[in-house]
Amino acid sequence: MTELTTPVVLHTLTEVNTWRAAAQGSVGVVMTMGALHEGHVSLVRQARERTERVLVTIFVNPLQFGPHEDYDRYPRTLDADLTAVAGLADAVFAPSAADMYPGGASETLVRAGRIGANFEGRLRPGHFDGMLTVVLKLLHVTQPDAAWFGRKDAQQLALIRRMVLDFNVPVDVVGAPIVRDAEGMALSSRNRYLSPAERVAGLRLSRSVRAAQRAATRSRSGYVVDANFIRGVAWGELEAPGLDVPFEIDYAELVNPDTFEVINAAYQGEALYVVAVRVGSTRLLDNGTLVMGARAGDTLNG
Ligand code: AMP
């Protein structure tokens, strides 16, 4: 077996600037917080296929964590991460907080607008402002032609698309499909926190996504199935009895995928079912695209 080329590791802004200036051809960037899994790697693979140089950023951004969130215990596994993207990424930019915030705590922030008002934005005050701020900084530092983001974090992706539009950032934002494990659970760096019983509970998210998508398919073959019905089906999966671990639903709603406004029963077209729960002390998210009231035969892409 041939050795895969380990990416060059860049720690400082000077190092990444030098790398960027020397990069020939198109550059693709994948931004992550590390603890890489197959979901992240799929983004890197897509970047590899489309751009000539691929840069992965690994930065656990303190600005997007609330005071009682898991910043300190967030997994940091740089060596394994380098192995995970060997042969795919040309470089990994893993800056320190002091490199990313040379003036200390940032005085200037990007403010998420209405797309970030509900759901994750409401439950994690400041999270989206911190996320958008670091994404804009990393776009500025790395100057990519294209940047890949997972649809796993659908509200984040919608906010980034809007920011890039609002701030005239010359980058192609690419949304990548959710990668799931064999049982359907969306891969997440936080899945490693789950006990076996919590994992069983966590599987309810993807089950509710599939149930919502199945119900929407029926709405396209003659049944009268509206958003309220689909929401009920999804909640039925989440709320079924029989769990022996704490399981709290943060939200489970059907939204307009661009605005993140909750849709009403008359809504037609592409919708997104978004769900977040707390299983024990771990938060899990999932989502899936569905089409409301469209013609039979339309395809889903979620
Ligand atoms: P994170 O390290 O959690 O900030 O994620 C970095 C990027 O990987 C984000 O754009 C995520 O949406 C994406 N991502 C994380 N998990 C998955 C997954 N299971 N499938 C696809 N993309 C993912």
PDB file of N, CA, C and O in Angstrom, residues 14 20-21 30 109 151 161 203 224 229 253 266 295:
ATOM      1  N   THR A  14       0.950  34.002   9.148  1.00  0.00           N
ATOM      2  CA  THR A  14       2.040  34.151   8.171  1.00  0.00           C
ATOM      3  C   THR A  14       2.181  32.876   7.346  1.00  0.00           C
ATOM      4  O   THR A  14       2.313  32.927   6.118  1.00  0.00           O
ATOM      5  N   ARG A  20      -1.028  30.302   0.804  1.00  0.00           N
ATOM      6  CA  ARG A  20      -2.071  30.778  -0.127  1.00  0.00           C
ATOM      7  C   ARG A  20      -1.468  31.503  -1.330  1.00  0.00           C
ATOM      8  O   ARG A  20      -1.902  31.318  -2.478  1.00  0.00           O
ATOM      9  N   ALA A  21      -0.445  32.295  -1.055  1.00  0.00           N
ATOM     10  CA  ALA A  21       0.190  33.059  -2.146  1.00  0.00           C
ATOM     11  C   ALA A  21       0.866  32.124  -3.147  1.00  0.00           C
ATOM     12  O   ALA A  21       0.915  32.419  -4.339  1.00  0.00           O
ATOM     13  N   VAL A  30     -12.378  23.737   3.399  1.00  0.00           N
ATOM     14  CA  VAL A  30     -13.362  23.087   4.273  1.00  0.00           C
ATOM     15  C   VAL A  30     -13.061  23.525   5.698  1.00  0.00           C
ATOM     16  O   VAL A  30     -11.963  23.284   6.202  1.00  0.00           O
ATOM     17  N   LEU A 109     -18.186  42.219  15.364  1.00  0.00           N
ATOM     18  CA  LEU A 109     -18.835  40.928  15.131  1.00  0.00           C
ATOM     19  C   LEU A 109     -19.755  41.010  13.925  1.00  0.00           C
ATOM     20  O   LEU A 109     -20.352  42.064  13.665  1.00  0.00           O
ATOM     21  N   ARG A 151     -24.832  20.153   4.936  1.00  0.00           N
ATOM     22  CA  ARG A 151     -26.250  20.447   5.176  1.00  0.00           C
ATOM     23  C   ARG A 151     -26.690  19.929   6.544  1.00  0.00           C
ATOM     24  O   ARG A 151     -27.799  20.192   6.984  1.00  0.00           O
ATOM     25  N   ARG A 161     -24.624  31.431   3.462  1.00  0.00           N
ATOM     26  CA  ARG A 161     -25.012  31.853   2.102  1.00  0.00           C
ATOM     27  C   ARG A 161     -25.470  33.306   2.112  1.00  0.00           C
ATOM     28  O   ARG A 161     -25.134  34.098   1.233  1.00  0.00           O
ATOM     29  N   LEU A 203     -31.115   7.815  17.887  1.00  0.00           N
ATOM     30  CA  LEU A 203     -31.566   7.316  16.580  1.00  0.00           C
ATOM     31  C   LEU A 203     -32.974   7.790  16.240  1.00  0.00           C
ATOM     32  O   LEU A 203     -33.419   7.721  15.103  1.00  0.00           O
ATOM     33  N   VAL A 224     -54.531  14.125   1.518  1.00  0.00           N
ATOM     34  CA  VAL A 224     -54.486  15.486   2.038  1.00  0.00           C
ATOM     35  C   VAL A 224     -53.545  15.472   3.241  1.00  0.00           C
ATOM     36  O   VAL A 224     -53.905  15.071   4.334  1.00  0.00           O
ATOM     37  N   PHE A 229     -49.794  17.913   9.690  1.00  0.00           N
ATOM     38  CA  PHE A 229     -49.843  16.455   9.774  1.00  0.00           C
ATOM     39  C   PHE A 229     -48.419  15.881   9.814  1.00  0.00           C
ATOM     40  O   PHE A 229     -48.096  15.013  10.637  1.00  0.00           O
ATOM     41  N   GLU A 253     -39.533  21.080  13.726  1.00  0.00           N
ATOM     42  CA  GLU A 253     -40.458  21.921  12.959  1.00  0.00           C
ATOM     43  C   GLU A 253     -40.168  21.822  11.469  1.00  0.00           C
ATOM     44  O   GLU A 253     -39.060  21.494  11.055  1.00  0.00           O
ATOM     45  N   ALA A 266     -50.611  25.730   4.257  1.00  0.00           N
ATOM     46  CA  ALA A 266     -50.821  25.963   2.820  1.00  0.00           C
ATOM     47  C   ALA A 266     -49.518  26.007   2.026  1.00  0.00           C
ATOM     48  O   ALA A 266     -49.540  26.136   0.803  1.00  0.00           O
ATOM     49  N   ARG A 295     -45.644  18.127  -7.537  1.00  0.00           N
ATOM     50  CA  ARG A 295     -46.099  17.057  -8.419  1.00  0.00           C
ATOM     51  C   ARG A 295     -45.447  15.728  -8.040  1.00  0.00           C
ATOM     52  O   ARG A 295     -44.285  15.705  -7.618  1.00  0.00           O
TER      53      ARG A 295
END
